[in-house]
N, CA and C atoms as an extended XYZ file, in Angstrom:
477
Properties=species:S:1:pos:R:3:atomname:S:1:resname:S:1:resid:I:1 pbc="F F F"
N        -9.464       -2.183       11.245 N   MET     1
C        -8.176       -1.716       11.703 CA  MET     1
C        -7.874       -0.309       11.159 C   MET     1
N        -8.299       -0.044        9.943 N   LEU     2
C        -8.006        1.240        9.317 CA  LEU     2
C        -8.932        2.356        9.795 C   LEU     2
N        -9.997        2.004       10.485 N   THR     3
C       -10.947        2.991       10.984 CA  THR     3
C       -10.265        4.019       11.888 C   THR     3
N        -9.293        3.569       12.669 N   ALA     4
C        -8.572        4.494       13.552 CA  ALA     4
C        -7.844        5.570       12.747 C   ALA     4
N        -7.400        5.236       11.549 N   LEU     5
C        -6.736        6.231       10.703 CA  LEU     5
C        -7.731        7.243       10.157 C   LEU     5
N        -8.928        6.778        9.837 N   GLU     6
C        -9.961        7.715        9.362 CA  GLU     6
C       -10.254        8.771       10.423 C   GLU     6
N       -10.246        8.358       11.682 N   ALA     7
C       -10.480        9.306       12.771 CA  ALA     7
C        -9.358       10.345       12.849 C   ALA     7
N        -8.187       10.029       12.284 N   ARG     8
C        -7.050       10.962       12.269 CA  ARG     8
C        -6.972       11.746       10.961 C   ARG     8
N        -8.005       11.621       10.132 N   GLY     9
C        -8.073       12.417        8.914 CA  GLY     9
C        -7.644       11.723        7.641 C   GLY     9
N        -7.243       10.461        7.720 N   TRP    10
C        -6.880        9.723        6.517 CA  TRP    10
C        -8.139        9.369        5.731 C   TRP    10
N        -8.079        9.471        4.419 N   ALA    11
C        -9.177        9.023        3.547 CA  ALA    11
C        -8.777        7.637        3.038 C   ALA    11
N        -9.695        6.690        3.124 N   ILE    12
C        -9.373        5.306        2.774 CA  ILE    12
C       -10.376        4.787        1.761 C   ILE    12
N        -9.851        4.192        0.722 N   ARG    13
C       -10.666        3.548       -0.307 CA  ARG    13
C       -10.294        2.071       -0.319 C   ARG    13
N       -11.312        1.215       -0.295 N   HIS    14
C       -11.096       -0.228       -0.249 CA  HIS    14
C       -11.482       -0.864       -1.586 C   HIS    14
N       -10.726       -1.871       -1.967 N   ASP    15
C       -11.045       -2.709       -3.123 CA  ASP    15
C       -11.358       -1.871       -4.372 C   ASP    15
N       -10.347       -1.183       -4.851 N   VAL    16
C       -10.483       -0.332       -6.028 CA  VAL    16
C        -9.534       -0.804       -7.124 C   VAL    16
N        -9.679       -0.210       -8.290 N   ARG    17
C        -8.807       -0.570       -9.409 CA  ARG    17
C        -8.591        0.651      -10.286 C   ARG    17
N        -7.586        0.550      -11.121 N   LEU    18
C        -7.321        1.564      -12.124 CA  LEU    18
C        -8.136        1.247      -13.368 C   LEU    18
N        -8.627        2.260      -14.011 N   ARG    19
C        -9.374        2.088      -15.255 CA  ARG    19
C        -8.518        1.306      -16.256 C   ARG    19
N        -9.116        0.301      -16.873 N   GLY    20
C        -8.411       -0.501      -17.869 CA  GLY    20
C        -7.515       -1.593      -17.294 C   GLY    20
N        -7.478       -1.746      -15.974 N   ARG    21
C        -6.657       -2.777      -15.323 CA  ARG    21
C        -7.565       -3.794      -14.650 C   ARG    21
N        -7.102       -5.030      -14.591 N   ARG    22
C        -7.915       -6.091      -14.013 CA  ARG    22
C        -7.631       -6.353      -12.541 C   ARG    22
N        -6.447       -5.987      -12.059 N   PHE    23
C        -6.100       -6.283      -10.670 CA  PHE    23
C        -6.791       -5.291       -9.730 C   PHE    23
N        -7.000       -5.749       -8.483 N   ASN    24
C        -7.581       -4.839       -7.485 CA  ASN    24
C        -6.495       -4.335       -6.555 C   ASN    24
N        -6.738       -3.186       -6.018 N   LEU    25
C        -5.897       -2.603       -4.979 CA  LEU    25
C        -6.666       -2.793       -3.678 C   LEU    25
N        -6.081       -3.518       -2.736 N   ASP    26
C        -6.804       -3.811       -1.494 CA  ASP    26
C        -7.250       -2.535       -0.795 C   ASP    26
N        -6.308       -1.603       -0.603 N   HIS    27
C        -6.618       -0.349        0.091 CA  HIS    27
C        -5.727        0.758       -0.465 C   HIS    27
N        -6.303        1.934       -0.619 N   VAL    28
C        -5.542        3.124       -0.989 CA  VAL    28
C        -5.881        4.183        0.050 C   VAL    28
N        -4.844        4.732        0.665 N   LEU    29
C        -5.015        5.689        1.748 CA  LEU    29
C        -4.406        7.025        1.348 C   LEU    29
N        -5.130        8.098        1.608 N   ALA    30
C        -4.623        9.454        1.355 CA  ALA    30
C        -4.426       10.139        2.693 C   ALA    30
N        -3.234       10.697        2.881 N   SER    31
C        -2.891       11.312        4.163 CA  SER    31
C        -3.642       12.626        4.375 C   SER    31
N        -3.846       13.005        5.631 N   PRO    32
C        -4.536       14.265        5.930 CA  PRO    32
C        -3.713       15.505        5.568 C   PRO    32
N        -2.416       15.327        5.332 N   CYS    33
C        -1.586       16.480        4.959 CA  CYS    33
C        -1.620       16.729        3.454 C   CYS    33
N        -2.187       15.779        2.699 N   GLY    34
C        -2.288       15.957        1.253 CA  GLY    34
C        -0.988       15.744        0.514 C   GLY    34
N        -0.023       15.086        1.150 N   THR    35
C         1.278       14.884        0.503 CA  THR    35
C         1.639       13.420        0.302 C   THR    35
N         0.764       12.489        0.685 N   ALA    36
C         1.113       11.072        0.573 CA  ALA    36
C        -0.100       10.210        0.268 C   ALA    36
N         0.152        9.222       -0.553 N   ILE    37
C        -0.805        8.162       -0.858 CA  ILE    37
C        -0.118        6.851       -0.488 C   ILE    37
N        -0.838        5.963        0.178 N   VAL    38
C        -0.311        4.646        0.506 CA  VAL    38
C        -1.117        3.610       -0.270 C   VAL    38
N        -0.406        2.789       -1.042 N   VAL    39
C        -1.028        1.654       -1.723 CA  VAL    39
C        -0.724        0.449       -0.839 C   VAL    39
N        -1.756       -0.067       -0.203 N   LEU    40
C        -1.597       -1.095        0.816 CA  LEU    40
C        -2.165       -2.417        0.306 C   LEU    40
N        -1.316       -3.417        0.261 N   ASP    41
C        -1.718       -4.763       -0.132 CA  ASP    41
C        -1.623       -5.651        1.093 C   ASP    41
N        -2.583       -6.523        1.289 N   THR    42
C        -2.562       -7.415        2.444 CA  THR    42
C        -2.435       -8.860        1.999 C   THR    42
N        -1.715       -9.625        2.796 N   LYS    43
C        -1.524      -11.054        2.536 CA  LYS    43
C        -1.683      -11.802        3.845 C   LYS    43
N        -2.152      -13.037        3.762 N   ASN    44
C        -2.264      -13.915        4.917 CA  ASN    44
C        -1.305      -15.075        4.694 C   ASN    44
N        -0.192      -15.046        5.407 N   TRP    45
C         0.850      -16.053        5.228 CA  TRP    45
C         0.911      -16.968        6.438 C   TRP    45
N         1.636      -18.057        6.302 N   HIS    46
C         1.714      -19.126        7.293 CA  HIS    46
C         2.137      -18.608        8.674 C   HIS    46
N         1.295      -18.857        9.653 N   ARG    47
C         1.521      -18.379       11.022 CA  ARG    47
C         2.798      -18.953       11.644 C   ARG    47
N         3.179      -20.140       11.269 N   GLY    48
C         4.336      -20.792       11.876 CA  GLY    48
C         5.663      -20.455       11.213 C   GLY    48
N         5.653      -19.575       10.239 N   ARG    49
C         6.880      -19.201        9.534 CA  ARG    49
C         7.090      -17.696        9.624 C   ARG    49
N         8.317      -17.313        9.874 N   THR    50
C         8.642      -15.892        9.988 CA  THR    50
C         8.890      -15.286        8.609 C   THR    50
N         8.392      -14.083        8.402 N   THR    51
C         8.680      -13.329        7.184 CA  THR    51
C         9.941      -12.511        7.441 C   THR    51
N        10.911      -12.656        6.548 N   ALA    52
C        12.205      -11.986        6.720 CA  ALA    52
C        12.804      -11.695        5.358 C   ALA    52
N        13.824      -10.845        5.354 N   LEU    53
C        14.617      -10.627        4.155 CA  LEU    53
C        15.727      -11.672        4.143 C   LEU    53
N        15.807      -12.431        3.085 N   VAL    54
C        16.841      -13.453        2.917 CA  VAL    54
C        17.544      -13.132        1.604 C   VAL    54
N        18.780      -12.724        1.707 N   GLY    55
C        19.510      -12.330        0.501 CA  GLY    55
C        18.841      -11.176       -0.225 C   GLY    55
N        18.203      -10.287        0.559 N   GLY    56
C        17.540       -9.125       -0.032 CA  GLY    56
C        16.149       -9.403       -0.572 C   GLY    56
N        15.666      -10.633       -0.396 N   ARG    57
C        14.347      -11.005       -0.903 CA  ARG    57
C        13.391      -11.299        0.245 C   ARG    57
N        12.116      -10.938        0.063 N   VAL    58
C        11.105      -11.206        1.077 CA  VAL    58
C        10.761      -12.694        1.021 C   VAL    58
N        10.895      -13.342        2.169 N   CYS    59
C        10.596      -14.772        2.255 CA  CYS    59
C         9.714      -15.031        3.470 C   CYS    59
N         8.824      -15.989        3.340 N   CYS    60
C         8.023      -16.486        4.463 CA  CYS    60
C         8.567      -17.879        4.751 C   CYS    60
N         9.348      -17.975        5.803 N   GLY    61
C        10.068      -19.222        6.045 CA  GLY    61
C        11.041      -19.438        4.897 C   GLY    61
N        10.931      -20.587        4.245 N   THR    62
C        11.810      -20.888        3.113 CA  THR    62
C        11.185      -20.524        1.766 C   THR    62
N         9.940      -20.035        1.781 N   GLU    63
C         9.253      -19.692        0.538 CA  GLU    63
C         9.559      -18.256        0.112 C   GLU    63
N        10.022      -18.093       -1.110 N   ASP    64
C        10.296      -16.767       -1.655 CA  ASP    64
C         8.968      -16.088       -1.987 C   ASP    64
N         8.710      -14.969       -1.353 N   ARG    65
C         7.478      -14.196       -1.582 CA  ARG    65
C         7.806      -12.798       -2.106 C   ARG    65
N         9.005      -12.643       -2.617 N   HIS    66
C         9.436      -11.318       -3.083 CA  HIS    66
C         8.533      -10.797       -4.205 C   HIS    66
N         7.938      -11.691       -4.946 N   GLY    67
C         7.020      -11.281       -6.003 CA  GLY    67
C         5.883      -10.424       -5.490 C   GLY    67
N         5.475      -10.639       -4.239 N   GLN    68
C         4.401       -9.816       -3.665 CA  GLN    68
C         4.877       -8.385       -3.424 C   GLN    68
N         6.130       -8.235       -3.005 N   ALA    69
C         6.695       -6.891       -2.839 CA  ALA    69
C         6.822       -6.212       -4.201 C   ALA    69
N         7.215       -6.970       -5.203 N   GLU    70
C         7.322       -6.416       -6.555 CA  GLU    70
C         5.956       -5.965       -7.071 C   GLU    70
N         4.919       -6.756       -6.793 N   LYS    71
C         3.570       -6.388       -7.249 CA  LYS    71
C         3.085       -5.096       -6.609 C   LYS    71
N         3.241       -4.966       -5.291 N   VAL    72
C         2.739       -3.755       -4.644 CA  VAL    72
C         3.545       -2.535       -5.089 C   VAL    72
N         4.827       -2.711       -5.381 N   ALA    73
C         5.619       -1.594       -5.918 CA  ALA    73
C         5.110       -1.211       -7.309 C   ALA    73
N         4.781       -2.199       -8.108 N   GLU    74
C         4.244       -1.921       -9.444 CA  GLU    74
C         2.881       -1.234       -9.340 C   GLU    74
N         2.043       -1.690       -8.411 N   TYR    75
C         0.749       -1.034       -8.196 CA  TYR    75
C         0.966        0.429       -7.810 C   TYR    75
N         1.905        0.678       -6.915 N   ALA    76
C         2.187        2.051       -6.481 CA  ALA    76
C         2.685        2.893       -7.649 C   ALA    76
N         3.541        2.313       -8.483 N   ARG    77
C         4.059        3.038       -9.649 CA  ARG    77
C         2.913        3.417      -10.590 C   ARG    77
N         2.016        2.475      -10.842 N   LEU    78
C         0.891        2.737      -11.738 CA  LEU    78
C        -0.078        3.764      -11.150 C   LEU    78
N        -0.318        3.686       -9.851 N   VAL    79
C        -1.191        4.666       -9.194 CA  VAL    79
C        -0.560        6.052       -9.270 C   VAL    79
N         0.736        6.131       -8.983 N   ASP    80
C         1.450        7.406       -9.053 CA  ASP    80
C         1.334        8.001      -10.452 C   ASP    80
N         1.551        7.172      -11.442 N   GLN    81
C         1.479        7.614      -12.844 CA  GLN    81
C         0.063        8.076      -13.197 C   GLN    81
N        -0.935        7.311      -12.788 N   ALA    82
C        -2.325        7.641      -13.121 CA  ALA    82
C        -2.800        8.903      -12.410 C   ALA    82
N        -2.376        9.079      -11.163 N   LEU    83
C        -2.799       10.270      -10.415 CA  LEU    83
C        -2.134       11.527      -10.938 C   LEU    83
N        -0.857       11.429      -11.292 N   GLY    84
C        -0.136       12.587      -11.819 CA  GLY    84
C        -0.169       13.783      -10.881 C   GLY    84
N         0.149       13.550       -9.621 N   LEU    85
C         0.100       14.610       -8.616 CA  LEU    85
C         1.510       14.967       -8.144 C   LEU    85
N         2.115       16.002       -8.722 N   PRO    86
C         3.448       16.413       -8.267 CA  PRO    86
C         3.422       16.773       -6.786 C   PRO    86
N         4.465       16.393       -6.080 N   GLY    87
C         4.554       16.705       -4.668 CA  GLY    87
C         3.802       15.752       -3.758 C   GLY    87
N         3.171       14.738       -4.338 N   VAL    88
C         2.473       13.733       -3.537 CA  VAL    88
C         3.242       12.425       -3.679 C   VAL    88
N         3.785       11.938       -2.564 N   ALA    89
C         4.546       10.690       -2.565 CA  ALA    89
C         3.584        9.511       -2.528 C   ALA    89
N         3.909        8.469       -3.268 N   VAL    90
C         3.127        7.231       -3.246 CA  VAL    90
C         4.015        6.155       -2.645 C   VAL    90
N         3.523        5.519       -1.589 N   TRP    91
C         4.289        4.513       -0.863 CA  TRP    91
C         3.645        3.143       -1.004 C   TRP    91
N         4.421        2.129       -1.397 N   PRO    92
C         3.903        0.757       -1.400 CA  PRO    92
C         4.080        0.136       -0.016 C   PRO    92
N         3.042       -0.499        0.459 N   LEU    93
C         3.059       -1.101        1.784 CA  LEU    93
C         2.422       -2.483        1.711 C   LEU    93
N         3.137       -3.484        2.203 N   LEU    94
C         2.647       -4.861        2.227 CA  LEU    94
C         2.436       -5.249        3.685 C   LEU    94
N         1.188       -5.546        4.053 N   VAL    95
C         0.868       -5.943        5.420 CA  VAL    95
C         0.626       -7.446        5.426 C   VAL    95
N         1.411       -8.134        6.238 N   VAL    96
C         1.367       -9.592        6.311 CA  VAL    96
C         0.644      -10.014        7.588 C   VAL    96
N        -0.462      -10.725        7.427 N   HIS    97
C        -1.195      -11.292        8.555 CA  HIS    97
C        -0.709      -12.725        8.755 C   HIS    97
N        -0.752      -13.193        9.980 N   GLY    98
C        -0.356      -14.571       10.280 CA  GLY    98
C         1.121      -14.684       10.583 C   GLY    98
N         1.926      -14.616        9.589 N   SER    99
C         3.370      -14.774        9.731 CA  SER    99
C         3.982      -13.591       10.470 C   SER    99
N         4.752      -13.844       11.543 N   PRO   100
C         5.423      -12.719       12.197 CA  PRO   100
C         6.516      -12.150       11.302 C   PRO   100
N         6.640      -10.827       11.304 N   VAL   101
C         7.644      -10.152       10.482 CA  VAL   101
C         8.889       -9.909       11.342 C   VAL   101
N        10.032      -10.408       10.878 N   ALA   102
C        11.290      -10.274       11.626 CA  ALA   102
C        11.599       -8.811       11.911 C   ALA   102
N        11.857       -8.511       13.162 N   GLY   103
C        12.195       -7.139       13.540 CA  GLY   103
C        11.010       -6.194       13.528 C   GLY   103
N         9.814       -6.684       13.238 N   GLY   104
C         8.613       -5.849       13.232 CA  GLY   104
C         8.270       -5.261       11.877 C   GLY   104
N         9.296       -4.948       11.089 N   TYR   105
C         9.038       -4.451        9.736 CA  TYR   105
C        10.287       -4.658        8.886 C   TYR   105
N        10.089       -4.672        7.590 N   LEU   106
C        11.179       -4.841        6.629 CA  LEU   106
C        11.122       -3.718        5.620 C   LEU   106
N        12.268       -3.377        5.070 N   GLU   107
C        12.350       -2.437        3.957 CA  GLU   107
C        12.936       -3.205        2.781 C   GLU   107
N        12.063       -3.718        1.935 N   ALA   108
C        12.502       -4.505        0.788 CA  ALA   108
C        12.791       -3.578       -0.393 C   ALA   108
N        13.729       -3.963       -1.190 N   ARG   109
C        14.063       -3.228       -2.421 CA  ARG   109
C        13.652       -4.074       -3.610 C   ARG   109
N        13.049       -3.396       -4.597 N   VAL   110
C        12.660       -4.104       -5.819 CA  VAL   110
C        13.117       -3.296       -7.027 C   VAL   110
N        13.381       -4.012       -8.079 N   GLN   111
C        13.816       -3.361       -9.310 CA  GLN   111
C        12.680       -2.502       -9.856 C   GLN   111
N        13.023       -1.297      -10.306 N   GLY   112
C        12.028       -0.409      -10.899 CA  GLY   112
C        11.330        0.500       -9.905 C   GLY   112
N        11.687        0.390       -8.610 N   TRP   113
C        11.094        1.268       -7.597 CA  TRP   113
C        12.238        1.870       -6.798 C   TRP   113
N        12.276        3.200       -6.721 N   ASP   114
C        13.410        3.874       -6.093 CA  ASP   114
C        13.485        3.705       -4.582 C   ASP   114
N        12.367        3.701       -3.919 N   GLY   115
C        12.373        3.616       -2.457 CA  GLY   115
C        12.101        2.210       -1.973 C   GLY   115
N        11.924        2.071       -0.669 N   PRO   116
C        11.626        0.746       -0.134 CA  PRO   116
C        10.158        0.376       -0.294 C   PRO   116
N         9.914       -0.916       -0.296 N   VAL   117
C         8.576       -1.450       -0.113 CA  VAL   117
C         8.538       -1.878        1.350 C   VAL   117
N         7.679       -1.266        2.121 N   TYR   118
C         7.597       -1.586        3.538 CA  TYR   118
C         6.753       -2.842        3.715 C   TYR   118
N         7.273       -3.781        4.480 N   VAL   119
C         6.592       -5.034        4.784 CA  VAL   119
C         6.458       -5.088        6.296 C   VAL   119
N         5.230       -5.194        6.791 N   LEU   120
C         5.034       -5.210        8.232 CA  LEU   120
C         3.807       -6.005        8.608 C   LEU   120
N         3.725       -6.322        9.885 N   GLY   121
C         2.553       -7.005       10.403 CA  GLY   121
C         1.478       -6.006       10.768 C   GLY   121
N         0.251       -6.479       10.954 N   PRO   122
C        -0.853       -5.567       11.257 CA  PRO   122
C        -0.649       -4.800       12.565 C   PRO   122
N         0.124       -5.370       13.496 N   ASP   123
C         0.372       -4.688       14.761 CA  ASP   123
C         1.221       -3.429       14.593 C   ASP   123
N         1.928       -3.301       13.487 N   ARG   124
C         2.769       -2.124       13.235 CA  ARG   124
C         2.122       -1.114       12.282 C   ARG   124
N         0.984       -1.470       11.708 N   LEU   125
C         0.377       -0.629       10.682 CA  LEU   125
C         0.017        0.762       11.209 C   LEU   125
N        -0.765        0.822       12.263 N   LEU   126
C        -1.207        2.122       12.772 CA  LEU   126
C        -0.035        2.943       13.270 C   LEU   126
N         0.890        2.309       13.950 N   LEU   127
C         2.076        3.004       14.444 CA  LEU   127
C         2.878        3.602       13.286 C   LEU   127
N         3.031        2.840       12.222 N   THR   128
C         3.800        3.299       11.063 CA  THR   128
C         3.118        4.481       10.378 C   THR   128
N         1.841        4.366       10.119 N   LEU   129
C         1.139        5.440        9.413 CA  LEU   129
C         0.873        6.643       10.314 C   LEU   129
N         0.755        6.413       11.602 N   ALA   130
C         0.588        7.540       12.527 CA  ALA   130
C         1.857        8.386       12.565 C   ALA   130
N         2.976        7.806       12.133 N   GLY   131
C         4.234        8.538       12.089 CA  GLY   131
C         4.373        9.437       10.883 C   GLY   131
N         3.383        9.456       10.018 N   ALA   132
C         3.406       10.341        8.844 CA  ALA   132
C         3.334       11.787        9.322 C   ALA   132
N         3.619       12.741        8.446 N   PRO   133
C         3.583       14.155        8.870 CA  PRO   133
C         2.293       14.491        9.616 C   PRO   133
N         2.451       15.202       10.714 N   LYS   134
C         1.307       15.529       11.583 CA  LYS   134
C         0.487       16.705       11.068 C   LYS   134
N         1.086       17.543       10.256 N   ALA   135
C         0.371       18.711        9.752 CA  ALA   135
C        -0.806       18.267        8.890 C   ALA   135
N        -1.859       19.024        8.932 N   THR   136
C        -2.990       18.747        8.060 CA  THR   136
C        -3.209       19.937        7.141 C   THR   136
N        -3.623       19.638        5.953 N   ASP   137
C        -3.964       20.659        4.977 CA  ASP   137
C        -5.261       20.195        4.328 C   ASP   137
N        -6.390       20.514        4.951 N   PRO   138
C        -7.672       19.991        4.479 CA  PRO   138
C        -7.960       20.272        3.006 C   PRO   138
N        -7.600       21.448        2.517 N   ARG   139
C        -7.870       21.760        1.098 CA  ARG   139
C        -7.035       20.885        0.177 C   ARG   139
N        -5.748       20.782        0.496 N   ARG   140
C        -4.867       19.953       -0.330 CA  ARG   140
C        -5.285       18.483       -0.239 C   ARG   140
N        -5.583       18.016        0.977 N   ALA   141
C        -6.010       16.627        1.157 CA  ALA   141
C        -7.292       16.350        0.369 C   ALA   141
N        -8.232       17.283        0.398 N   ALA   142
C        -9.491       17.112       -0.337 CA  ALA   142
C        -9.240       17.039       -1.847 C   ALA   142
N        -8.304       17.837       -2.332 N   ALA   143
C        -7.968       17.802       -3.764 CA  ALA   143
C        -7.330       16.468       -4.137 C   ALA   143
N        -6.478       15.945       -3.270 N   VAL   144
C        -5.853       14.637       -3.529 CA  VAL   144
C        -6.915       13.544       -3.536 C   VAL   144
N        -7.816       13.575       -2.558 N   VAL   145
C        -8.879       12.567       -2.491 CA  VAL   145
C        -9.791       12.665       -3.711 C   VAL   145
N       -10.116       13.868       -4.135 N   ALA   146
C       -10.951       14.037       -5.331 CA  ALA   146
C       -10.266       13.429       -6.550 C   ALA   146
N        -8.960       13.605       -6.655 N   ARG   147
C        -8.213       13.011       -7.774 CA  ARG   147
C        -8.208       11.489       -7.664 C   ARG   147
N        -7.990       10.974       -6.472 N   VAL   148
C        -8.043        9.525       -6.257 CA  VAL   148
C        -9.402        8.993       -6.693 C   VAL   148
N       -10.468        9.650       -6.269 N   ASP   149
C       -11.818        9.192       -6.593 CA  ASP   149
C       -12.134        9.306       -8.081 C   ASP   149
N       -11.470       10.211       -8.776 N   SER   150
C       -11.723       10.344      -10.224 CA  SER   150
C       -10.929        9.311      -11.031 C   SER   150
N        -9.852        8.809      -10.447 N   VAL   151
C        -8.974        7.879      -11.164 CA  VAL   151
C        -9.249        6.426      -10.802 C   VAL   151
N        -9.523        6.153       -9.533 N   LEU   152
C        -9.744        4.780       -9.081 CA  LEU   152
C       -11.226        4.456       -9.066 C   LEU   152
N       -11.539        3.265       -9.498 N   LEU   153
C       -12.924        2.806       -9.579 CA  LEU   153
C       -13.153        1.673       -8.593 C   LEU   153
N       -14.408        1.485       -8.145 N   PRO   154
C       -14.683        0.284       -7.358 CA  PRO   154
C       -14.293       -0.942       -8.186 C   PRO   154
N       -13.728       -1.943       -7.571 N   TYR   155
C       -13.237       -3.108       -8.303 CA  TYR   155
C       -14.342       -3.803       -9.083 C   TYR   155
N       -15.545       -3.801       -8.567 N   THR   156
C       -16.647       -4.485       -9.233 CA  THR   156
C       -17.142       -3.752      -10.466 C   THR   156
N       -16.832       -2.448      -10.584 N   GLU   157
C       -17.275       -1.636      -11.716 CA  GLU   157
C       -16.363       -1.887      -12.914 C   GLU   157
N       -16.905       -2.206      -14.056 N   ARG   158
C       -16.117       -2.501      -15.247 CA  ARG   158
C       -16.206       -1.370      -16.258 C   ARG   158
N       -15.058       -0.987      -16.806 N   SER   159
C       -15.027       -0.062      -17.945 CA  SER   159
C       -13.647       -0.020      -18.526 C   SER   159
């Protein structure tokens, strides 16, 4: 699914981690304009239950799944801190497979993260990211990707 973004100049790293951390990051995407990083976490939730905001919390049917939004926001915060790239926004994105997302996408709020955590289904992923700034800055984008590659390690690599 993400291959279409690569054709538009996005750099994508799959299954990576931060040095000294045990959790994996499903996908990290660097925009072709060199101004944005997306930390994308994917989940497969119950097909027969709708994912919605209930009292400001992400829920799949009656199950509270807000912890997943909190995790991806924390991952984004740690990536932002580790990269240390002024002027580069880091966005947490939770893509839910199976469960339909009410209204197509949600903007969840979590403590400790200033902006929204976007929650959407895979059918909205390309549309959402294609809406990022259209300008490209190959030199800046290459510098951002080089920094990503110096900071993030393949998940299987230990150190």
